[in-house]
Amino acid sequence: MSAVDAAGPFFCSDAARVRGDPIAGTAPYGDVWVLVEYRGGWPANGFDGLPIDPGVKERVYRAAQLARARVLLVRRHGRRASTGTAPRWAVLHYDGSGAHRQRWGRWHADEDLAEIADALDAPGEAGLPPVVLVCAHGQHDPCCAVRGRPVARALSERRPDLVWECAHVGGDRFAANVVVAPDGVYYGGLDGRSSVAVIEEHLAGRVHPEYLRGYTDLFPPQQAAVAAVLGHAGPAGRHDYAVTGTDRVGDRWRVRITGRPPRAESFDVEVRGYRTPPTRLTCRGAARSSAVAYEVTAIRTA
């Protein structure tokens, strides 16, 4: 038994820090998000557990599955809400050009949420500021609340119009997790101070690698390769680099990362994938599981 297992309550994010779990290459794939504001308590299974009309819920889920969209409950930090306003919903679409699109609405009754299904097929509006989602889903995993809520508070004090607490986004052991959508950027391992610096830099067009889990339009080895390039060449905007080639041989990948002007430089990044020793990966899961991690073994100018 490790020291972390023996010392009182188990927190998966503490254990991950002790182990030094690699963070790059851990962002779930996806490019569409459905947000549903819900100001009451969140069930452990999120939207699926809400006490709303089953037919409406099924319609939203069916449309989300077809669009490969992630459905997330959201709320303002402290469950604050504008007096007299109905809760909101949103559909956020990532676009590789950077012209991300969003559609927002409000729901007064369960039936209003059916509009989400139509919004998933609509183009949405471009040019809106991104949304900053902080996982604070304590019913899903205690670390999400313990580490997420202080981050939500710190960010809300700086960017109250952009920041929402959200339900489970994956990777409890990397709490506090923050997703910038529809940019499609996952950050993890944050606290109050670091989150403010990271998000302010992100909004200024500078993605740093230290807390970067990955870009959600890329697969894990590509995410790790981009993080390595940002560490090697310096922070850059979300779309300043593109993956222009990926070759795999066994457990190794060679990923070419090409900069867009004025960063017109290319890098070949070698990435090795491996399985970690079995361990507890979540607070609520007592079983030990192995995770896939990625190590950058070389980076060269192409």
PDB file of C-alpha atoms in Angstrom:
ATOM      1  CA  MET A   1       0.000   0.000   0.000  1.00  0.00           C
ATOM      2  CA  SER A   2       1.353   3.418  -0.973  1.00  0.00           C
ATOM      3  CA  ALA A   3       1.645   6.375   1.369  1.00  0.00           C
ATOM      4  CA  VAL A   4      -1.249   8.058  -0.465  1.00  0.00           C
ATOM      5  CA  ASP A   5      -3.489   4.986   0.054  1.00  0.00           C
ATOM      6  CA  ALA A   6      -2.585   4.750   3.742  1.00  0.00           C
ATOM      7  CA  ALA A   7      -3.000   8.376   4.770  1.00  0.00           C
ATOM      8  CA  GLY A   8      -6.722   8.853   5.386  1.00  0.00           C
ATOM      9  CA  PRO A   9      -9.280   9.637   2.671  1.00  0.00           C
ATOM     10  CA  PHE A  10      -8.153   8.908  -0.863  1.00  0.00           C
ATOM     11  CA  PHE A  11      -8.135  11.765  -3.373  1.00  0.00           C
ATOM     12  CA  CYS A  12      -7.281  10.718  -6.911  1.00  0.00           C
ATOM     13  CA  SER A  13      -5.851  14.123  -7.862  1.00  0.00           C
ATOM     14  CA  ASP A  14      -3.445  14.018  -4.893  1.00  0.00           C
ATOM     15  CA  ALA A  15      -2.340  10.529  -5.895  1.00  0.00           C
ATOM     16  CA  ALA A  16      -1.814  11.580  -9.506  1.00  0.00           C
ATOM     17  CA  ARG A  17       0.411  14.444  -8.405  1.00  0.00           C
ATOM     18  CA  VAL A  18       2.467  12.140  -6.199  1.00  0.00           C
ATOM     19  CA  ARG A  19       2.890   9.696  -9.087  1.00  0.00           C
ATOM     20  CA  GLY A  20       3.619  12.478 -11.562  1.00  0.00           C
ATOM     21  CA  ASP A  21       1.012  11.275 -14.045  1.00  0.00           C
ATOM     22  CA  PRO A  22       1.680  12.784 -17.497  1.00  0.00           C
ATOM     23  CA  ILE A  23      -1.013  15.300 -18.390  1.00  0.00           C
ATOM     24  CA  ALA A  24      -0.344  15.934 -22.091  1.00  0.00           C
ATOM     25  CA  GLY A  25      -2.400  13.752 -24.391  1.00  0.00           C
ATOM     26  CA  THR A  26      -5.355  13.239 -22.024  1.00  0.00           C
ATOM     27  CA  ALA A  27      -8.077  15.453 -23.548  1.00  0.00           C
ATOM     28  CA  PRO A  28     -11.165  13.550 -24.765  1.00  0.00           C
ATOM     29  CA  TYR A  29     -11.870  13.866 -28.476  1.00  0.00           C
ATOM     30  CA  GLY A  30     -14.793  16.099 -29.508  1.00  0.00           C
ATOM     31  CA  ASP A  31     -15.789  19.263 -31.302  1.00  0.00           C
ATOM     32  CA  VAL A  32     -19.401  19.914 -30.231  1.00  0.00           C
ATOM     33  CA  TRP A  33     -20.677  20.760 -26.752  1.00  0.00           C
ATOM     34  CA  VAL A  34     -24.239  21.031 -25.465  1.00  0.00           C
ATOM     35  CA  LEU A  35     -24.602  23.086 -22.278  1.00  0.00           C
ATOM     36  CA  VAL A  36     -27.715  22.962 -20.113  1.00  0.00           C
ATOM     37  CA  GLU A  37     -27.898  25.375 -17.192  1.00  0.00           C
ATOM     38  CA  TYR A  38     -29.354  23.634 -14.138  1.00  0.00           C
ATOM     39  CA  ARG A  39     -29.330  25.528 -10.856  1.00  0.00           C
ATOM     40  CA  GLY A  40     -30.364  22.687  -8.561  1.00  0.00           C
ATOM     41  CA  GLY A  41     -28.238  19.817  -7.336  1.00  0.00           C
ATOM     42  CA  TRP A  42     -26.527  17.770 -10.027  1.00  0.00           C
ATOM     43  CA  PRO A  43     -26.959  13.987 -10.029  1.00  0.00           C
ATOM     44  CA  ALA A  44     -23.839  11.856 -10.369  1.00  0.00           C
ATOM     45  CA  ASN A  45     -24.726  10.999 -13.967  1.00  0.00           C
ATOM     46  CA  GLY A  46     -25.360  14.595 -14.995  1.00  0.00           C
ATOM     47  CA  PHE A  47     -28.014  15.409 -17.587  1.00  0.00           C
ATOM     48  CA  ASP A  48     -29.184  11.797 -17.744  1.00  0.00           C
ATOM     49  CA  GLY A  49     -30.248  11.947 -14.096  1.00  0.00           C
ATOM     50  CA  LEU A  50     -32.259  15.179 -14.265  1.00  0.00           C
ATOM     51  CA  PRO A  51     -35.963  14.970 -13.370  1.00  0.00           C
ATOM     52  CA  ILE A  52     -37.150  16.238 -16.757  1.00  0.00           C
ATOM     53  CA  ASP A  53     -39.518  14.836 -19.350  1.00  0.00           C
ATOM     54  CA  PRO A  54     -38.088  11.492 -20.601  1.00  0.00           C
ATOM     55  CA  GLY A  55     -39.164  12.170 -24.178  1.00  0.00           C
ATOM     56  CA  VAL A  56     -37.340  15.503 -24.257  1.00  0.00           C
ATOM     57  CA  LYS A  57     -34.274  13.948 -22.685  1.00  0.00           C
ATOM     58  CA  GLU A  58     -34.242  11.156 -25.265  1.00  0.00           C
ATOM     59  CA  ARG A  59     -34.574  13.613 -28.154  1.00  0.00           C
ATOM     60  CA  VAL A  60     -31.670  15.714 -26.901  1.00  0.00           C
ATOM     61  CA  TYR A  61     -29.484  12.674 -26.326  1.00  0.00           C
ATOM     62  CA  ARG A  62     -30.282  11.154 -29.727  1.00  0.00           C
ATOM     63  CA  ALA A  63     -29.395  14.397 -31.499  1.00  0.00           C
ATOM     64  CA  ALA A  64     -26.239  14.799 -29.399  1.00  0.00           C
ATOM     65  CA  GLN A  65     -25.103  11.268 -30.209  1.00  0.00           C
ATOM     66  CA  LEU A  66     -25.579  11.838 -33.925  1.00  0.00           C
ATOM     67  CA  ALA A  67     -23.487  15.015 -33.684  1.00  0.00           C
ATOM     68  CA  ARG A  68     -20.941  13.333 -31.367  1.00  0.00           C
ATOM     69  CA  ALA A  69     -21.666  16.149 -28.930  1.00  0.00           C
ATOM     70  CA  ARG A  70     -20.934  16.144 -25.217  1.00  0.00           C
ATOM     71  CA  VAL A  71     -23.867  17.169 -22.995  1.00  0.00           C
ATOM     72  CA  LEU A  72     -22.813  19.087 -19.885  1.00  0.00           C
ATOM     73  CA  LEU A  73     -24.775  20.606 -17.051  1.00  0.00           C
ATOM     74  CA  VAL A  74     -23.572  24.105 -16.200  1.00  0.00           C
ATOM     75  CA  ARG A  75     -24.253  26.777 -13.593  1.00  0.00           C
ATOM     76  CA  ARG A  76     -22.673  30.020 -12.470  1.00  0.00           C
ATOM     77  CA  HIS A  77     -20.329  29.757  -9.510  1.00  0.00           C
ATOM     78  CA  GLY A  78     -22.228  29.807  -6.248  1.00  0.00           C
ATOM     79  CA  ARG A  79     -25.379  28.994  -8.242  1.00  0.00           C
ATOM     80  CA  ARG A  80     -25.895  32.688  -8.731  1.00  0.00           C
ATOM     81  CA  ALA A  81     -28.460  33.638 -11.348  1.00  0.00           C
ATOM     82  CA  SER A  82     -29.895  36.817 -12.761  1.00  0.00           C
ATOM     83  CA  THR A  83     -33.169  37.583 -10.997  1.00  0.00           C
ATOM     84  CA  GLY A  84     -36.172  36.641 -13.062  1.00  0.00           C
ATOM     85  CA  THR A  85     -34.254  35.065 -15.949  1.00  0.00           C
ATOM     86  CA  ALA A  86     -34.778  31.529 -17.147  1.00  0.00           C
ATOM     87  CA  PRO A  87     -31.789  29.161 -17.266  1.00  0.00           C
ATOM     88  CA  ARG A  88     -29.848  28.964 -20.506  1.00  0.00           C
ATOM     89  CA  TRP A  89     -28.793  26.296 -22.954  1.00  0.00           C
ATOM     90  CA  ALA A  90     -26.140  26.428 -25.643  1.00  0.00           C
ATOM     91  CA  VAL A  91     -24.710  24.474 -28.546  1.00  0.00           C
ATOM     92  CA  LEU A  92     -21.042  25.177 -29.249  1.00  0.00           C
ATOM     93  CA  HIS A  93     -19.343  24.057 -32.475  1.00  0.00           C
ATOM     94  CA  TYR A  94     -15.574  23.931 -32.955  1.00  0.00           C
ATOM     95  CA  ASP A  95     -14.268  24.943 -36.375  1.00  0.00           C
ATOM     96  CA  GLY A  96     -10.724  24.229 -37.513  1.00  0.00           C
ATOM     97  CA  SER A  97     -10.464  27.681 -39.081  1.00  0.00           C
ATOM     98  CA  GLY A  98     -11.091  29.324 -35.724  1.00  0.00           C
ATOM     99  CA  ALA A  99     -14.526  30.597 -36.809  1.00  0.00           C
ATOM    100  CA  HIS A 100     -16.250  28.756 -33.981  1.00  0.00           C
ATOM    101  CA  ARG A 101     -20.028  28.982 -33.805  1.00  0.00           C
ATOM    102  CA  GLN A 102     -22.479  29.127 -30.927  1.00  0.00           C
ATOM    103  CA  ARG A 103     -26.213  29.152 -30.453  1.00  0.00           C
ATOM    104  CA  TRP A 104     -27.792  30.130 -27.134  1.00  0.00           C
ATOM    105  CA  GLY A 105     -31.343  29.936 -25.822  1.00  0.00           C
ATOM    106  CA  ARG A 106     -33.352  29.839 -22.611  1.00  0.00           C
ATOM    107  CA  TRP A 107     -35.677  27.206 -21.250  1.00  0.00           C
ATOM    108  CA  HIS A 108     -38.757  27.847 -19.142  1.00  0.00           C
ATOM    109  CA  ALA A 109     -40.180  24.317 -19.390  1.00  0.00           C
ATOM    110  CA  ASP A 110     -38.738  20.910 -20.227  1.00  0.00           C
ATOM    111  CA  GLU A 111     -40.166  21.099 -23.749  1.00  0.00           C
ATOM    112  CA  ASP A 112     -38.005  24.130 -24.506  1.00  0.00           C
ATOM    113  CA  LEU A 113     -34.899  21.944 -24.338  1.00  0.00           C
ATOM    114  CA  ALA A 114     -36.060  20.161 -27.493  1.00  0.00           C
ATOM    115  CA  GLU A 115     -34.739  23.234 -29.359  1.00  0.00           C
ATOM    116  CA  ILE A 116     -31.262  21.843 -28.704  1.00  0.00           C
ATOM    117  CA  ALA A 117     -31.875  19.104 -31.263  1.00  0.00           C
ATOM    118  CA  ASP A 118     -32.573  21.693 -33.970  1.00  0.00           C
ATOM    119  CA  ALA A 119     -29.636  23.845 -32.856  1.00  0.00           C
ATOM    120  CA  LEU A 120     -27.239  20.934 -33.329  1.00  0.00           C
ATOM    121  CA  ASP A 121     -28.050  21.049 -37.061  1.00  0.00           C
ATOM    122  CA  ALA A 122     -27.907  24.837 -37.316  1.00  0.00           C
ATOM    123  CA  PRO A 123     -24.702  26.742 -38.107  1.00  0.00           C
ATOM    124  CA  GLY A 124     -24.862  29.069 -35.101  1.00  0.00           C
ATOM    125  CA  GLU A 125     -23.309  32.494 -34.680  1.00  0.00           C
ATOM    126  CA  ALA A 126     -19.611  33.200 -35.198  1.00  0.00           C
ATOM    127  CA  GLY A 127     -17.495  35.747 -33.354  1.00  0.00           C
ATOM    128  CA  LEU A 128     -18.799  35.167 -29.828  1.00  0.00           C
ATOM    129  CA  PRO A 129     -16.292  34.931 -26.951  1.00  0.00           C
ATOM    130  CA  PRO A 130     -15.408  31.435 -25.760  1.00  0.00           C
ATOM    131  CA  VAL A 131     -16.898  29.771 -22.715  1.00  0.00           C
ATOM    132  CA  VAL A 132     -14.669  28.751 -19.792  1.00  0.00           C
ATOM    133  CA  LEU A 133     -15.974  25.564 -18.169  1.00  0.00           C
ATOM    134  CA  VAL A 134     -14.647  24.488 -14.762  1.00  0.00           C
ATOM    135  CA  CYS A 135     -15.483  20.942 -13.696  1.00  0.00           C
ATOM    136  CA  ALA A 136     -16.968  21.133 -10.194  1.00  0.00           C
ATOM    137  CA  HIS A 137     -19.081  17.971 -10.232  1.00  0.00           C
ATOM    138  CA  GLY A 138     -18.609  16.750  -6.677  1.00  0.00           C
ATOM    139  CA  GLN A 139     -21.341  14.101  -6.960  1.00  0.00           C
ATOM    140  CA  HIS A 140     -19.287  12.468  -9.680  1.00  0.00           C
ATOM    141  CA  ASP A 141     -15.894  12.754  -7.987  1.00  0.00           C
ATOM    142  CA  PRO A 142     -14.900  14.604  -4.775  1.00  0.00           C
ATOM    143  CA  CYS A 143     -11.738  16.030  -6.366  1.00  0.00           C
ATOM    144  CA  CYS A 144     -13.859  17.900  -8.888  1.00  0.00           C
ATOM    145  CA  ALA A 145     -15.468  19.837  -6.051  1.00  0.00           C
ATOM    146  CA  VAL A 146     -12.460  20.153  -3.747  1.00  0.00           C
ATOM    147  CA  ARG A 147     -10.182  21.480  -6.474  1.00  0.00           C
ATOM    148  CA  GLY A 148     -12.702  22.745  -9.016  1.00  0.00           C
ATOM    149  CA  ARG A 149     -14.766  25.142  -6.949  1.00  0.00           C
ATOM    150  CA  PRO A 150     -11.835  27.340  -5.799  1.00  0.00           C
ATOM    151  CA  VAL A 151     -10.801  27.604  -9.447  1.00  0.00           C
ATOM    152  CA  ALA A 152     -14.354  28.492 -10.483  1.00  0.00           C
ATOM    153  CA  ARG A 153     -14.412  31.189  -7.815  1.00  0.00           C
ATOM    154  CA  ALA A 154     -11.061  32.666  -8.863  1.00  0.00           C
ATOM    155  CA  LEU A 155     -11.957  32.713 -12.559  1.00  0.00           C
ATOM    156  CA  SER A 156     -15.477  34.015 -11.937  1.00  0.00           C
ATOM    157  CA  GLU A 157     -14.053  36.987 -10.077  1.00  0.00           C
ATOM    158  CA  ARG A 158     -12.035  37.888 -13.183  1.00  0.00           C
ATOM    159  CA  ARG A 159     -14.349  36.768 -16.011  1.00  0.00           C
ATOM    160  CA  PRO A 160     -17.894  36.434 -14.621  1.00  0.00           C
ATOM    161  CA  ASP A 161     -19.433  36.629 -18.086  1.00  0.00           C
ATOM    162  CA  LEU A 162     -17.391  33.731 -19.496  1.00  0.00           C
ATOM    163  CA  VAL A 163     -17.051  31.278 -16.610  1.00  0.00           C
ATOM    164  CA  TRP A 164     -19.396  28.423 -15.740  1.00  0.00           C
ATOM    165  CA  GLU A 165     -19.079  25.483 -13.409  1.00  0.00           C
ATOM    166  CA  CYS A 166     -19.777  22.293 -15.334  1.00  0.00           C
ATOM    167  CA  ALA A 167     -20.435  18.601 -14.837  1.00  0.00           C
ATOM    168  CA  HIS A 168     -17.936  15.788 -15.440  1.00  0.00           C
ATOM    169  CA  VAL A 169     -15.532  16.415 -18.334  1.00  0.00           C
ATOM    170  CA  GLY A 170     -13.234  13.412 -17.823  1.00  0.00           C
ATOM    171  CA  GLY A 171      -9.900  12.942 -16.088  1.00  0.00           C
ATOM    172  CA  ASP A 172     -10.893  13.399 -12.437  1.00  0.00           C
ATOM    173  CA  ARG A 173      -7.288  12.790 -11.363  1.00  0.00           C
ATOM    174  CA  PHE A 174      -6.247  15.948 -13.232  1.00  0.00           C
ATOM    175  CA  ALA A 175      -8.565  18.225 -11.232  1.00  0.00           C
ATOM    176  CA  ALA A 176      -9.023  21.072 -11.362  1.00  0.00           C
ATOM    177  CA  ASN A 177      -9.994  20.672 -15.010  1.00  0.00           C
ATOM    178  CA  VAL A 178     -10.897  23.625 -17.203  1.00  0.00           C
ATOM    179  CA  VAL A 179     -12.244  23.406 -20.756  1.00  0.00           C
ATOM    180  CA  VAL A 180     -12.295  26.389 -23.086  1.00  0.00           C
ATOM    181  CA  ALA A 181     -15.055  25.820 -25.634  1.00  0.00           C
ATOM    182  CA  PRO A 182     -15.652  25.876 -28.490  1.00  0.00           C
ATOM    183  CA  ASP A 183     -11.881  26.410 -28.753  1.00  0.00           C
ATOM    184  CA  GLY A 184     -11.578  22.754 -27.720  1.00  0.00           C
ATOM    185  CA  VAL A 185      -8.733  23.154 -25.226  1.00  0.00           C
ATOM    186  CA  TYR A 186      -8.417  21.145 -22.011  1.00  0.00           C
ATOM    187  CA  TYR A 187      -6.299  22.300 -19.089  1.00  0.00           C
ATOM    188  CA  GLY A 188      -5.715  20.325 -15.886  1.00  0.00           C
ATOM    189  CA  GLY A 189      -3.901  20.366 -12.567  1.00  0.00           C
ATOM    190  CA  LEU A 190      -4.940  23.966 -11.931  1.00  0.00           C
ATOM    191  CA  ASP A 191      -5.472  25.927  -8.740  1.00  0.00           C
ATOM    192  CA  GLY A 192      -6.864  29.399  -8.210  1.00  0.00           C
ATOM    193  CA  ARG A 193      -3.708  31.343  -9.032  1.00  0.00           C
ATOM    194  CA  SER A 194      -2.507  29.231 -11.941  1.00  0.00           C
ATOM    195  CA  SER A 195      -5.975  29.090 -13.507  1.00  0.00           C
ATOM    196  CA  VAL A 196      -6.221  32.872 -13.715  1.00  0.00           C
ATOM    197  CA  ALA A 197      -2.813  33.115 -15.392  1.00  0.00           C
ATOM    198  CA  VAL A 198      -3.519  30.239 -17.797  1.00  0.00           C
ATOM    199  CA  ILE A 199      -6.928  31.501 -18.900  1.00  0.00           C
ATOM    200  CA  GLU A 200      -5.833  35.124 -19.241  1.00  0.00           C
ATOM    201  CA  GLU A 201      -2.965  33.947 -21.458  1.00  0.00           C
ATOM    202  CA  HIS A 202      -5.313  31.719 -23.456  1.00  0.00           C
ATOM    203  CA  LEU A 203      -7.727  34.582 -24.075  1.00  0.00           C
ATOM    204  CA  ALA A 204      -4.784  36.722 -25.182  1.00  0.00           C
ATOM    205  CA  GLY A 205      -3.873  34.107 -27.823  1.00  0.00           C
ATOM    206  CA  ARG A 206      -1.087  32.331 -25.955  1.00  0.00           C
ATOM    207  CA  VAL A 207      -1.527  28.659 -25.054  1.00  0.00           C
ATOM    208  CA  HIS A 208       1.145  27.447 -22.617  1.00  0.00           C
ATOM    209  CA  PRO A 209       2.070  23.757 -22.308  1.00  0.00           C
ATOM    210  CA  GLU A 210       2.516  23.401 -18.540  1.00  0.00           C
ATOM    211  CA  TYR A 211      -1.130  22.645 -17.705  1.00  0.00           C
ATOM    212  CA  LEU A 212      -2.257  21.653 -21.197  1.00  0.00           C
ATOM    213  CA  ARG A 213      -4.069  18.314 -21.439  1.00  0.00           C
ATOM    214  CA  GLY A 214      -4.650  18.724 -25.147  1.00  0.00           C
ATOM    215  CA  TYR A 215      -6.706  19.985 -28.069  1.00  0.00           C
ATOM    216  CA  THR A 216      -9.945  18.058 -28.477  1.00  0.00           C
ATOM    217  CA  ASP A 217      -9.801  17.819 -32.284  1.00  0.00           C
ATOM    218  CA  LEU A 218      -6.548  15.837 -32.033  1.00  0.00           C
ATOM    219  CA  PHE A 219      -5.824  12.286 -30.954  1.00  0.00           C
ATOM    220  CA  PRO A 220      -3.698  11.750 -27.815  1.00  0.00           C
ATOM    221  CA  PRO A 221      -0.247  11.317 -29.476  1.00  0.00           C
ATOM    222  CA  GLN A 222      -0.900  14.435 -31.549  1.00  0.00           C
ATOM    223  CA  GLN A 223      -1.926  16.340 -28.419  1.00  0.00           C
ATOM    224  CA  ALA A 224       1.328  15.348 -26.722  1.00  0.00           C
ATOM    225  CA  ALA A 225       3.294  16.410 -29.794  1.00  0.00           C
ATOM    226  CA  VAL A 226       1.667  19.862 -29.882  1.00  0.00           C
ATOM    227  CA  ALA A 227       2.368  20.362 -26.176  1.00  0.00           C
ATOM    228  CA  ALA A 228       6.017  19.481 -26.810  1.00  0.00           C
ATOM    229  CA  VAL A 229       6.267  22.026 -29.621  1.00  0.00           C
ATOM    230  CA  LEU A 230       4.755  24.727 -27.409  1.00  0.00           C
ATOM    231  CA  GLY A 231       7.322  23.860 -24.751  1.00  0.00           C
ATOM    232  CA  HIS A 232      10.144  23.950 -27.311  1.00  0.00           C
ATOM    233  CA  ALA A 233       9.178  26.985 -29.390  1.00  0.00           C
ATOM    234  CA  GLY A 234       7.131  28.971 -26.871  1.00  0.00           C
ATOM    235  CA  PRO A 235       3.421  29.619 -26.293  1.00  0.00           C
ATOM    236  CA  ALA A 236       1.253  30.194 -29.338  1.00  0.00           C
ATOM    237  CA  GLY A 237      -2.343  30.740 -30.351  1.00  0.00           C
ATOM    238  CA  ARG A 238      -4.817  27.869 -30.592  1.00  0.00           C
ATOM    239  CA  HIS A 239      -4.529  27.721 -34.398  1.00  0.00           C
ATOM    240  CA  ASP A 240      -0.907  28.780 -34.856  1.00  0.00           C
ATOM    241  CA  TYR A 241       0.168  25.149 -35.327  1.00  0.00           C
ATOM    242  CA  ALA A 242      -1.453  22.342 -37.284  1.00  0.00           C
ATOM    243  CA  VAL A 243      -0.833  18.598 -37.419  1.00  0.00           C
ATOM    244  CA  THR A 244       0.169  17.911 -41.023  1.00  0.00           C
ATOM    245  CA  GLY A 245       1.227  14.284 -40.773  1.00  0.00           C
ATOM    246  CA  THR A 246       1.068  11.317 -38.418  1.00  0.00           C
ATOM    247  CA  ASP A 247       2.805   7.952 -38.891  1.00  0.00           C
ATOM    248  CA  ARG A 248       2.621   5.066 -36.461  1.00  0.00           C
ATOM    249  CA  VAL A 249       4.880   2.078 -35.987  1.00  0.00           C
ATOM    250  CA  GLY A 250       3.896  -0.114 -33.049  1.00  0.00           C
ATOM    251  CA  ASP A 251       3.771   1.977 -29.892  1.00  0.00           C
ATOM    252  CA  ARG A 252       5.527   4.963 -31.488  1.00  0.00           C
ATOM    253  CA  TRP A 253       4.281   7.874 -33.573  1.00  0.00           C
ATOM    254  CA  ARG A 254       6.020  10.485 -35.668  1.00  0.00           C
ATOM    255  CA  VAL A 255       3.895  13.614 -35.748  1.00  0.00           C
ATOM    256  CA  ARG A 256       4.672  16.580 -37.977  1.00  0.00           C
ATOM    257  CA  ILE A 257       3.588  19.929 -36.553  1.00  0.00           C
ATOM    258  CA  THR A 258       3.609  22.852 -38.975  1.00  0.00           C
ATOM    259  CA  GLY A 259       3.361  26.478 -37.981  1.00  0.00           C
ATOM    260  CA  ARG A 260       1.123  28.936 -39.753  1.00  0.00           C
ATOM    261  CA  PRO A 261       2.575  32.346 -40.687  1.00  0.00           C
ATOM    262  CA  PRO A 262       4.304  34.052 -39.017  1.00  0.00           C
ATOM    263  CA  ARG A 263       5.362  30.769 -37.319  1.00  0.00           C
ATOM    264  CA  ALA A 264       6.252  29.118 -40.634  1.00  0.00           C
ATOM    265  CA  GLU A 265       8.363  26.342 -39.132  1.00  0.00           C
ATOM    266  CA  SER A 266       7.785  22.602 -38.986  1.00  0.00           C
ATOM    267  CA  PHE A 267       8.745  20.043 -36.344  1.00  0.00           C
ATOM    268  CA  ASP A 268       8.897  16.261 -36.352  1.00  0.00           C
ATOM    269  CA  VAL A 269       7.946  14.971 -32.923  1.00  0.00           C
ATOM    270  CA  GLU A 270       8.481  11.362 -31.859  1.00  0.00           C
ATOM    271  CA  VAL A 271       5.986  10.087 -29.289  1.00  0.00           C
ATOM    272  CA  ARG A 272       5.926   6.794 -27.429  1.00  0.00           C
ATOM    273  CA  GLY A 273       2.752   5.383 -25.908  1.00  0.00           C
ATOM    274  CA  TYR A 274       2.838   3.091 -22.904  1.00  0.00           C
ATOM    275  CA  ARG A 275       0.586   1.680 -20.192  1.00  0.00           C
ATOM    276  CA  THR A 276       1.032   2.822 -16.629  1.00  0.00           C
ATOM    277  CA  PRO A 277       1.016   0.356 -13.716  1.00  0.00           C
ATOM    278  CA  PRO A 278      -2.517  -0.361 -12.416  1.00  0.00           C
ATOM    279  CA  THR A 279      -3.628   2.119  -9.785  1.00  0.00           C
ATOM    280  CA  ARG A 280      -6.762   3.911  -8.528  1.00  0.00           C
ATOM    281  CA  LEU A 281      -7.619   6.531 -11.117  1.00  0.00           C
ATOM    282  CA  THR A 282     -10.742   8.033  -9.514  1.00  0.00           C
ATOM    283  CA  CYS A 283     -11.868   8.760  -5.981  1.00  0.00           C
ATOM    284  CA  ARG A 284     -14.996   6.621  -6.205  1.00  0.00           C
ATOM    285  CA  GLY A 285     -13.470   3.735  -8.138  1.00  0.00           C
ATOM    286  CA  ALA A 286     -11.736   1.317  -5.764  1.00  0.00           C
ATOM    287  CA  ALA A 287     -10.547  -0.961  -8.585  1.00  0.00           C
ATOM    288  CA  ARG A 288      -7.068  -0.420  -9.946  1.00  0.00           C
ATOM    289  CA  SER A 289      -6.790   0.350 -13.644  1.00  0.00           C
ATOM    290  CA  SER A 290      -4.031   1.040 -16.110  1.00  0.00           C
ATOM    291  CA  ALA A 291      -3.984   4.207 -18.213  1.00  0.00           C
ATOM    292  CA  VAL A 292      -2.262   4.971 -21.505  1.00  0.00           C
ATOM    293  CA  ALA A 293       0.350   7.718 -21.276  1.00  0.00           C
ATOM    294  CA  TYR A 294       2.488   9.429 -23.904  1.00  0.00           C
ATOM    295  CA  GLU A 295       6.149  10.377 -23.757  1.00  0.00           C
ATOM    296  CA  VAL A 296       7.858  12.655 -26.259  1.00  0.00           C
ATOM    297  CA  THR A 297      11.205  11.073 -27.037  1.00  0.00           C
ATOM    298  CA  ALA A 298      12.504  13.539 -29.645  1.00  0.00           C
ATOM    299  CA  ILE A 299      11.633  16.802 -31.341  1.00  0.00           C
ATOM    300  CA  ARG A 300      13.450  18.048 -34.434  1.00  0.00           C
ATOM    301  CA  THR A 301      13.080  20.906 -36.852  1.00  0.00           C
ATOM    302  CA  ALA A 302      11.774  19.441 -40.101  1.00  0.00           C
TER     303      ALA A 302
END
